[in-house]
PDB file of C-alpha atoms and ligand atoms in Angstrom:
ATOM      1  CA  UNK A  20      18.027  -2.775  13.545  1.00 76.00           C
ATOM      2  CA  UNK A  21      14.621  -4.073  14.092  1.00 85.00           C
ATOM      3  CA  UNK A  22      13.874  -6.448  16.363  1.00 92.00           C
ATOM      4  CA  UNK A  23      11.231  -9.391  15.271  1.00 97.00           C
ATOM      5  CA  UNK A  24       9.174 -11.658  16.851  1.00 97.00           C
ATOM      6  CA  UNK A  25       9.220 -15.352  14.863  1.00 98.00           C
ATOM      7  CA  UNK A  26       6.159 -16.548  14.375  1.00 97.00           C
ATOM      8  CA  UNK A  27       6.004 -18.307  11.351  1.00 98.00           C
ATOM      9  CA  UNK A  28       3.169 -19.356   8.384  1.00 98.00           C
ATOM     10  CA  UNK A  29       3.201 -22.111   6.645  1.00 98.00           C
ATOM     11  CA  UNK A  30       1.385 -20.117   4.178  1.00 98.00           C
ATOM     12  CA  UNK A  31       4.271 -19.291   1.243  1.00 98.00           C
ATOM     13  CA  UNK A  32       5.775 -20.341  -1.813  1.00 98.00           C
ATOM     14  CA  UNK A  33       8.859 -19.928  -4.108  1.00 98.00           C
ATOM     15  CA  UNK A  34       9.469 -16.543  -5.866  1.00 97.00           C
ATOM     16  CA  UNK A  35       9.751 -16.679  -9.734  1.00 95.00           C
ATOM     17  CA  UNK A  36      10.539 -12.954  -9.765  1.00 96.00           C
ATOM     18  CA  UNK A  37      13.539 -10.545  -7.856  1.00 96.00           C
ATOM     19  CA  UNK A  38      11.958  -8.269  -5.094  1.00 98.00           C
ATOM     20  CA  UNK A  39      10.783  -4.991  -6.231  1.00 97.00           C
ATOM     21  CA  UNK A  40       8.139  -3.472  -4.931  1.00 98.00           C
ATOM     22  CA  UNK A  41       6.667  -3.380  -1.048  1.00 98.00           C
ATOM     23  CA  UNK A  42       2.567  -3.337  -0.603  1.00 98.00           C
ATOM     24  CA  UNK A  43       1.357  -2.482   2.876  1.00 98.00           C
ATOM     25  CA  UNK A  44      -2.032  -3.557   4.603  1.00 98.00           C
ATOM     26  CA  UNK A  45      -4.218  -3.141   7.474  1.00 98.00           C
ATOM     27  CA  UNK A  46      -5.474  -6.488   8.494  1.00 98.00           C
ATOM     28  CA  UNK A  47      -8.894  -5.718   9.237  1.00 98.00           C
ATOM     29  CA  UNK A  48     -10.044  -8.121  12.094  1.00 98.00           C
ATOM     30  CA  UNK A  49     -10.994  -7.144  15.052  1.00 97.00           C
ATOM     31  CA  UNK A  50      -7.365  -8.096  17.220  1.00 97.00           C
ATOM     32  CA  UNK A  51      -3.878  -7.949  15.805  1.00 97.00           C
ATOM     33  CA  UNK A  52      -3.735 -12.031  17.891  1.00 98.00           C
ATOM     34  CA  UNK A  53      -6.923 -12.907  15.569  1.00 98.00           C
ATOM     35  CA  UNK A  54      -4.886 -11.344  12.246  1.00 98.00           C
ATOM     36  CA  UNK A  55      -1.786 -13.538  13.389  1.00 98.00           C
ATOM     37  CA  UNK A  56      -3.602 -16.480  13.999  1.00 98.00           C
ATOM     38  CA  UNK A  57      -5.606 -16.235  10.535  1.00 98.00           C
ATOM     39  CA  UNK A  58      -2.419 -15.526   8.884  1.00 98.00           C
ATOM     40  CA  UNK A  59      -0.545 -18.812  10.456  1.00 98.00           C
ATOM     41  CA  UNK A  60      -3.611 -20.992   9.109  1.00 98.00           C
ATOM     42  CA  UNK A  61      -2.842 -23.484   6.747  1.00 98.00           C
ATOM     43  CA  UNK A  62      -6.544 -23.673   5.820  1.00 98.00           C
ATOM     44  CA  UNK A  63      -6.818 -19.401   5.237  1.00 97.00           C
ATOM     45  CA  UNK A  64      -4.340 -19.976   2.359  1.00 97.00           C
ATOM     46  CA  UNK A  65      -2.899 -16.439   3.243  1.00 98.00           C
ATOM     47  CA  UNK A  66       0.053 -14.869   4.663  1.00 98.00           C
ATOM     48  CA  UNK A  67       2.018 -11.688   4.740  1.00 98.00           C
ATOM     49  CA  UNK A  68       6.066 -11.407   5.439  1.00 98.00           C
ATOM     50  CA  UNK A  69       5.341  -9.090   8.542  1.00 98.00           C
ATOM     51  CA  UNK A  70       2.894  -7.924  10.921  1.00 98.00           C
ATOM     52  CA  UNK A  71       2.973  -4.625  12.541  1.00 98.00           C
ATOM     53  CA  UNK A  72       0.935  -4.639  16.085  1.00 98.00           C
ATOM     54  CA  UNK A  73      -0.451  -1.152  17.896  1.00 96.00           C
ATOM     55  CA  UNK A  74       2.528  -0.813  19.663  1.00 97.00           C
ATOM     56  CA  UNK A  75       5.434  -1.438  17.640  1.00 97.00           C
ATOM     57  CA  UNK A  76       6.052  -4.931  17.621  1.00 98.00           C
ATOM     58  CA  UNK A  77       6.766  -6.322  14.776  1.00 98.00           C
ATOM     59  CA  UNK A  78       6.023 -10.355  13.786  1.00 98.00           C
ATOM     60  CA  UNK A  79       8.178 -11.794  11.516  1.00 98.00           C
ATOM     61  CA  UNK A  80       5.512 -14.664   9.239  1.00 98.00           C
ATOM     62  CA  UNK A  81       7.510 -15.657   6.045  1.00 98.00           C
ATOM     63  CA  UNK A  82      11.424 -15.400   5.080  1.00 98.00           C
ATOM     64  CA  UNK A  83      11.323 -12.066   2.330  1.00 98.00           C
ATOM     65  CA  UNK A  84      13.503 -14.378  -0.449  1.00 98.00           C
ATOM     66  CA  UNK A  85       9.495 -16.647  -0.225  1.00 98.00           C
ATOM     67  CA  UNK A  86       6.315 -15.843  -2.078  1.00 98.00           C
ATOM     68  CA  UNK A  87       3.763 -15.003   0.696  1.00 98.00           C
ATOM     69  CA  UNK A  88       0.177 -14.491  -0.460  1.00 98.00           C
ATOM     70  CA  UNK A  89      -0.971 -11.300   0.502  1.00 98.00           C
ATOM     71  CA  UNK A  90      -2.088  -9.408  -2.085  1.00 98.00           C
ATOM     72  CA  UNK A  91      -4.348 -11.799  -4.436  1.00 96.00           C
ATOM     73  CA  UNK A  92      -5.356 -10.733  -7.770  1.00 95.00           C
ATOM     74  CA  UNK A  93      -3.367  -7.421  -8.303  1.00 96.00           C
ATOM     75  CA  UNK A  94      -2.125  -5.890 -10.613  1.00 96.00           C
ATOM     76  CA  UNK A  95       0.713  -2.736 -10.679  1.00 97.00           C
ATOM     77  CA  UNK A  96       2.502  -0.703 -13.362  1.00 96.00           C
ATOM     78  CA  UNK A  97       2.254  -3.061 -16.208  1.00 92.00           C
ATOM     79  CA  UNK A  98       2.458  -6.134 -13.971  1.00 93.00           C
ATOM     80  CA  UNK A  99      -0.297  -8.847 -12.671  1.00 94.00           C
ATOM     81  CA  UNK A 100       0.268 -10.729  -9.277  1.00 95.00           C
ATOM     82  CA  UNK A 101       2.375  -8.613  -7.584  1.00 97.00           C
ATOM     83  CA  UNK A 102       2.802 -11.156  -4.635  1.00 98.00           C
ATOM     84  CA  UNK A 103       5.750 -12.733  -6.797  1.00 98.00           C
ATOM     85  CA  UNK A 104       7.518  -9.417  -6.669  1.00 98.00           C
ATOM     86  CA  UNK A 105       6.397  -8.226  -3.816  1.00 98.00           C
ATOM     87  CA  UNK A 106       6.844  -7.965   0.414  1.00 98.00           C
ATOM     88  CA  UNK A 107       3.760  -7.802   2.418  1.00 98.00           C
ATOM     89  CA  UNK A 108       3.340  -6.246   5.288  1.00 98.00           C
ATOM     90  CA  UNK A 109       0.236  -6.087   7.520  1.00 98.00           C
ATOM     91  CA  UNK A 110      -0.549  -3.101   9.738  1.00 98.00           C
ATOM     92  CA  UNK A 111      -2.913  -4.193  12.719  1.00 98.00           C
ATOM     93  CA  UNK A 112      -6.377  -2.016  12.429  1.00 98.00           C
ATOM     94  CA  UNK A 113      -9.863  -3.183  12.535  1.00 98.00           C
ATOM     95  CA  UNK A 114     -10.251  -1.877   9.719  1.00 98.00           C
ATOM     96  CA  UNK A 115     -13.522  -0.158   7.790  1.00 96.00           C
ATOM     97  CA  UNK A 116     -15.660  -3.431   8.812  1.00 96.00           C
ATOM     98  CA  UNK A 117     -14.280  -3.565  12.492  1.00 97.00           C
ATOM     99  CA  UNK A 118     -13.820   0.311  13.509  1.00 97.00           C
ATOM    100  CA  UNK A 119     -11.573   1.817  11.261  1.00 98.00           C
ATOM    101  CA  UNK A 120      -9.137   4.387  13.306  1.00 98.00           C
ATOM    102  CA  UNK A 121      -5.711   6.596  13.075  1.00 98.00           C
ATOM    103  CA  UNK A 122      -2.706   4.436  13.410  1.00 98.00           C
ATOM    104  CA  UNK A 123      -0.790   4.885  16.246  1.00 98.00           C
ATOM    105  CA  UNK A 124       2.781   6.400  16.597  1.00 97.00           C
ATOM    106  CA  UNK A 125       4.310   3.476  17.954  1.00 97.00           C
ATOM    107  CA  UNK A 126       3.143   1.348  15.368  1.00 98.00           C
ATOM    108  CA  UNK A 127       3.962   3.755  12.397  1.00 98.00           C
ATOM    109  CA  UNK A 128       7.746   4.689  14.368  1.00 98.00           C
ATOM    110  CA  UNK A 129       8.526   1.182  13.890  1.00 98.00           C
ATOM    111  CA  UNK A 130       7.023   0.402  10.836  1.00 98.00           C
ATOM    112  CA  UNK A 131       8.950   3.571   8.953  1.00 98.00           C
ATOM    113  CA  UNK A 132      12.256   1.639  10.083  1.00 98.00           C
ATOM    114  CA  UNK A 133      10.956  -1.554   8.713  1.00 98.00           C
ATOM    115  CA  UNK A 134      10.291  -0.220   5.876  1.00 98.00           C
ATOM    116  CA  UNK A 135      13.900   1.807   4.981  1.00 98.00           C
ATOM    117  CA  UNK A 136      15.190  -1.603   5.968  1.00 98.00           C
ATOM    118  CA  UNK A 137      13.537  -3.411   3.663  1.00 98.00           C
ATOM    119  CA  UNK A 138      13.805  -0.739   0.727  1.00 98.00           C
ATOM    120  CA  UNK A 139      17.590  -0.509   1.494  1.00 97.00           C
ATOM    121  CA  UNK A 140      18.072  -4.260   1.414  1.00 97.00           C
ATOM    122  CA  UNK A 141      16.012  -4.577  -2.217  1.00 98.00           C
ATOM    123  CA  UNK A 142      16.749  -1.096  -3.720  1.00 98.00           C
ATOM    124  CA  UNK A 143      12.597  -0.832  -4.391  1.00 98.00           C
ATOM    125  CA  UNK A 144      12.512   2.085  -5.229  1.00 97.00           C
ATOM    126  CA  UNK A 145       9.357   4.569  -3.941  1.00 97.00           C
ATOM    127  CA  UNK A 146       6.801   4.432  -7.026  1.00 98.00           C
ATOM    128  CA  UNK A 147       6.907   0.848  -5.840  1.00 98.00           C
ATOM    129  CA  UNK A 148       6.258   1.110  -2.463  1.00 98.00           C
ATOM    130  CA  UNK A 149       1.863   1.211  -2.608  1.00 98.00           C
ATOM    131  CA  UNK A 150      -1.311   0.328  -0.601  1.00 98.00           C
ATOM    132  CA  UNK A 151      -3.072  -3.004  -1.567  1.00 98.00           C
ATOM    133  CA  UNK A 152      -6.202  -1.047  -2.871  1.00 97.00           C
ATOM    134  CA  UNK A 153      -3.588   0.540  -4.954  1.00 97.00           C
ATOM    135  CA  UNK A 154      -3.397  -2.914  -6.768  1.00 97.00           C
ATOM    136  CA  UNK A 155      -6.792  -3.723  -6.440  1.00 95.00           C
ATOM    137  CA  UNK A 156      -8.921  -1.177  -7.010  1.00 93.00           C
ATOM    138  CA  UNK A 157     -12.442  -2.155  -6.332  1.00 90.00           C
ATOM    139  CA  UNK A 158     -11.461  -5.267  -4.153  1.00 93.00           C
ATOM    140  CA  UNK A 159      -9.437  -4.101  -1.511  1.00 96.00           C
ATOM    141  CA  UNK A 160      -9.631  -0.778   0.795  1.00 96.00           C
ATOM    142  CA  UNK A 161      -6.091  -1.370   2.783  1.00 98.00           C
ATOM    143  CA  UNK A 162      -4.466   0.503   4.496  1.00 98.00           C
ATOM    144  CA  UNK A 163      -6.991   3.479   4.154  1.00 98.00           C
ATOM    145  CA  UNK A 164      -7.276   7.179   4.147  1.00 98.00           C
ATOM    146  CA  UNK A 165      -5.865   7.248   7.302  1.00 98.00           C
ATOM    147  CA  UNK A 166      -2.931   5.723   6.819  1.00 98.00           C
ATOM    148  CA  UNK A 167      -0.481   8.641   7.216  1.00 98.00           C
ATOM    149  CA  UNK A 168       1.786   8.175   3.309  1.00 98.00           C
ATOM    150  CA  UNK A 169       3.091  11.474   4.066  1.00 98.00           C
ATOM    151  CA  UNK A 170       5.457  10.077   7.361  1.00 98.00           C
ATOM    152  CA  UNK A 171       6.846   7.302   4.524  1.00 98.00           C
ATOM    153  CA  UNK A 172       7.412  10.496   1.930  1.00 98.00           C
ATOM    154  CA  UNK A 173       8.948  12.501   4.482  1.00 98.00           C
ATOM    155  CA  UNK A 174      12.109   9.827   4.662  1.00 97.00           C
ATOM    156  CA  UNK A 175      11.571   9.931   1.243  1.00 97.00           C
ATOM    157  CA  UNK A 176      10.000   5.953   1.221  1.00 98.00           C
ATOM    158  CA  UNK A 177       7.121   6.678  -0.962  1.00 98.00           C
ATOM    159  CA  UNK A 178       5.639   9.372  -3.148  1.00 98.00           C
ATOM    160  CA  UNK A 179       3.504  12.469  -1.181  1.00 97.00           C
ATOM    161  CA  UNK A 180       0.557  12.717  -1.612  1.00 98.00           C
ATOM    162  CA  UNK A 181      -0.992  15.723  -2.670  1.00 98.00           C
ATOM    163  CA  UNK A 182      -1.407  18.907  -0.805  1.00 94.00           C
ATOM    164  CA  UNK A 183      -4.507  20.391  -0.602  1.00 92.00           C
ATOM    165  CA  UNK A 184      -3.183  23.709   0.095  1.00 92.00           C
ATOM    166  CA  UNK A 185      -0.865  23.635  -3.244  1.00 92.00           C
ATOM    167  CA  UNK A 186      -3.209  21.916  -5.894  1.00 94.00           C
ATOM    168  CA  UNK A 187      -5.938  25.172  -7.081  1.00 93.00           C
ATOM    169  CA  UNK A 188      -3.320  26.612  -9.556  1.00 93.00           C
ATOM    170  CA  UNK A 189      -2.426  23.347 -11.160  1.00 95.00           C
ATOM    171  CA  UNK A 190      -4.575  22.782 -14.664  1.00 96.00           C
ATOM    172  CA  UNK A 191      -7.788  20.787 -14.711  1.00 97.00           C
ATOM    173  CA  UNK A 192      -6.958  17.890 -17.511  1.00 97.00           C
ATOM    174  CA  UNK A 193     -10.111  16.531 -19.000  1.00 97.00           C
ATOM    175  CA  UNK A 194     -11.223  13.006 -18.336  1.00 93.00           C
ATOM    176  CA  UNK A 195      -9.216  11.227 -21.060  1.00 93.00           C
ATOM    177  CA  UNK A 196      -6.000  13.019 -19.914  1.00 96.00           C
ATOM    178  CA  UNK A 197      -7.224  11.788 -16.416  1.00 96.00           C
ATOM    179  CA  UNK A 198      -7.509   8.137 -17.084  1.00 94.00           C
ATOM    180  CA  UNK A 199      -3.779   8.365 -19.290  1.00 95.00           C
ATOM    181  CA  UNK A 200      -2.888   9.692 -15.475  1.00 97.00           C
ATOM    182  CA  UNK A 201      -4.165   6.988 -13.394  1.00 97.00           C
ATOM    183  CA  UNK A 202      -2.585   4.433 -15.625  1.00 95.00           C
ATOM    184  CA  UNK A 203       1.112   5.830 -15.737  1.00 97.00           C
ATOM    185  CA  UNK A 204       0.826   5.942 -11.961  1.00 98.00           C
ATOM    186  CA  UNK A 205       0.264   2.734 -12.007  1.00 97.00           C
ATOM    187  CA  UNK A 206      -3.632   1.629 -11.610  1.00 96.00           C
ATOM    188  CA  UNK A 207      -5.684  -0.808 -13.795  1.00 91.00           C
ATOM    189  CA  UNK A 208      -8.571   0.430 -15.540  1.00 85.00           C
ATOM    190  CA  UNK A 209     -10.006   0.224 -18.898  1.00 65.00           C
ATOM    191  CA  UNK A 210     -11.929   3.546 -19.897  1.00 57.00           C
ATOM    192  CA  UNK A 211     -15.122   2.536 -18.844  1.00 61.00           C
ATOM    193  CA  UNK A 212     -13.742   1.505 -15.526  1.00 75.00           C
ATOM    194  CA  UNK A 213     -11.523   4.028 -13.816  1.00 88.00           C
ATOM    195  CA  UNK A 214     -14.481   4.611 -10.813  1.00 92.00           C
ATOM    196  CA  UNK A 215     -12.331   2.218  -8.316  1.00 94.00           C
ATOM    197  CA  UNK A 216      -9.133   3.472  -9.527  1.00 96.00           C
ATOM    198  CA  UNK A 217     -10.354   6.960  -8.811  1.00 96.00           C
ATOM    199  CA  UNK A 218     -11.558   6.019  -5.349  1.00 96.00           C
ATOM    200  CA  UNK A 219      -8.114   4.330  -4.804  1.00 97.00           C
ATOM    201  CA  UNK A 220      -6.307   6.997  -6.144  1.00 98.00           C
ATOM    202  CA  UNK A 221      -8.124   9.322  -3.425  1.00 98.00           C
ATOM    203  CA  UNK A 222      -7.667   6.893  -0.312  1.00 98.00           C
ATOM    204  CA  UNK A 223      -4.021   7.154  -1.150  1.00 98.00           C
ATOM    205  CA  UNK A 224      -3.207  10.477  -2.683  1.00 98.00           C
ATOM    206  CA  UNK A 225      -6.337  12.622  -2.085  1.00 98.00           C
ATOM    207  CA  UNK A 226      -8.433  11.985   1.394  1.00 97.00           C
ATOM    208  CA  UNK A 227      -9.936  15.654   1.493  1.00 96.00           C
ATOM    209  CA  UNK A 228     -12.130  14.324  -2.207  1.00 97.00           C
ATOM    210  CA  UNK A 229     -12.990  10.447  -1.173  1.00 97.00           C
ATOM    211  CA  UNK A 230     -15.775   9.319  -3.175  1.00 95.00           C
ATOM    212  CA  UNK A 231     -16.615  12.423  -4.964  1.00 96.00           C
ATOM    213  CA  UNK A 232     -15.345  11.422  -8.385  1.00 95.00           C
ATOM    214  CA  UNK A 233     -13.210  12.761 -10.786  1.00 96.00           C
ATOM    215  CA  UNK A 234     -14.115  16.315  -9.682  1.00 97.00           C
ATOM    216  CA  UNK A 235     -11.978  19.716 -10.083  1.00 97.00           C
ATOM    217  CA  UNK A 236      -9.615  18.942  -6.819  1.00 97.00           C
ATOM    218  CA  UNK A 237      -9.219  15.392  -7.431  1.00 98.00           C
ATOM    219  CA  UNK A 238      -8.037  16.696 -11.203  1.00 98.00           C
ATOM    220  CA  UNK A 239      -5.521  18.756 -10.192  1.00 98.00           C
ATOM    221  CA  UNK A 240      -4.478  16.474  -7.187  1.00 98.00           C
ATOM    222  CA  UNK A 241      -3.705  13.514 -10.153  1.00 98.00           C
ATOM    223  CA  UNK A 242      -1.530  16.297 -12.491  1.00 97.00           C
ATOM    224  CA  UNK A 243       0.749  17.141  -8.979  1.00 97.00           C
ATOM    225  CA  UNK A 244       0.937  12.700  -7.994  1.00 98.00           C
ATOM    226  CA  UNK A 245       1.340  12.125 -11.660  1.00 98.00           C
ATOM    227  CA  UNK A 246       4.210  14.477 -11.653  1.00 97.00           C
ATOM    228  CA  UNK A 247       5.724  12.670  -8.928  1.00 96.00           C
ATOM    229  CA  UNK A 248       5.156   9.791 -10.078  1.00 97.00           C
ATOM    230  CA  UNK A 249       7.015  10.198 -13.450  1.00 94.00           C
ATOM    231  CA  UNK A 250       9.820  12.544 -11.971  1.00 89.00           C
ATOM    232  CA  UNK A 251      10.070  11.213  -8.559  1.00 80.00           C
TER     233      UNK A 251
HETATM  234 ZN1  LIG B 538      -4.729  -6.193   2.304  1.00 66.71          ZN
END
């Protein structure tokens, strides 16, 4: 069992939706005490349930059966505000404005049993377990490209991403088939719109083509994810 460290925010509500679906964050400030602190502040008007520090400890912020307000305005499979459905937890890095860098072992050994904890306890299953650029695409960057998905698929927590040594014979589907894609996994976009949900979709699922569009790899990457995704 994990082992917390109580350190509670006043920064919650009440639920007016069962638990089914886990989003995970980096808190991007420059100290995991500075994150805390921020996250404890009745004035900051945000929260998450846990934060993860660099080595393993884990801070317990606001009961799981409350609404913390982590995520903002999201939006995830059909569904908008996912903070009412959702757990939060933050990871402690600085983050892309701070000095964004590989998350340590310690941290991630811990979190990974924080995680199957929580997914036992709620049954969420793991199309539902997502980054919170995942639900807001074009807002949000958290937790990153190098946030390492494939530990959480290995104990079979979330869906792989894909593998860049597997994806050249899958078949490239044109951009409509693409968007179709992005939206069954999950993303928001309209057509004219999918540029953020591309670049989340690559933070997430695709690091080796960040930024570079819906190009060839990225295609083929999206038909092996989507297949996950609706088979997982
Ligand atoms: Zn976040």
């Amino acid at each position: 069992m994990t082992e917390f460290i109580d350190q509670p925010s006043p920064n919650h509500d009440e639920r007016r939706s069962a638990i089914d679906m886990l989003v995970l964050h980096y808190t991007g400030m420059q100290t995991g005490a500075a994150a805390i602190a921020r996250l404890c502040d009745p004035a900051s008007k945000v929260s998450a349930h846990y934060v993860v520090e660099d080595d393993g400890r884990i801070f317990r912020l606001v009961p799981e059966q409350r609404r913390a307000w982590h995520a903002g305005v999201s939006h995830w499979q059909g569904q908008n505000g996912v903070n009412d459905v959702s757990i939060g937890i933050e990871i402690v890095n600085p983050g892309h404005e701070w000095g964004y860098r590989p998350f340590p072992d310690l941290q991630i050994n811990a979190l990974l049993l924080l995680v199957q904890e929580i997914c036992r306890r709620w049954n969420i299953q793991k199309t539902r377990v997502i980054g919170h650029a995942d639900v807001a695409p074009g807002r949000k960057d958290d937790p990153g490209e190098l946030f390492p998905w494939q530990r959480l698929a290995d104990k079979g927590l979330s869906i792989a991403p894909a593998d860049p040594r597997k994806i050249a014979s899958n078949p490239v589907p044109d951009h409509q088939a693409c968007l179709r894609m992005l939206r069954e996994i999950g993303y928001a976009l309209d057509s004219n719109q999918h540029t953020a949900a591309t670049l989340a979709f690559q933070r997430h699922f695709f690091p080796p083509a960040l930024g570079r569009g819906l190009d060839r790899a990225t295609r083929q990457a999206l038909v092996e994810v989507h297949a996950r995704f609706t088979n997982p």
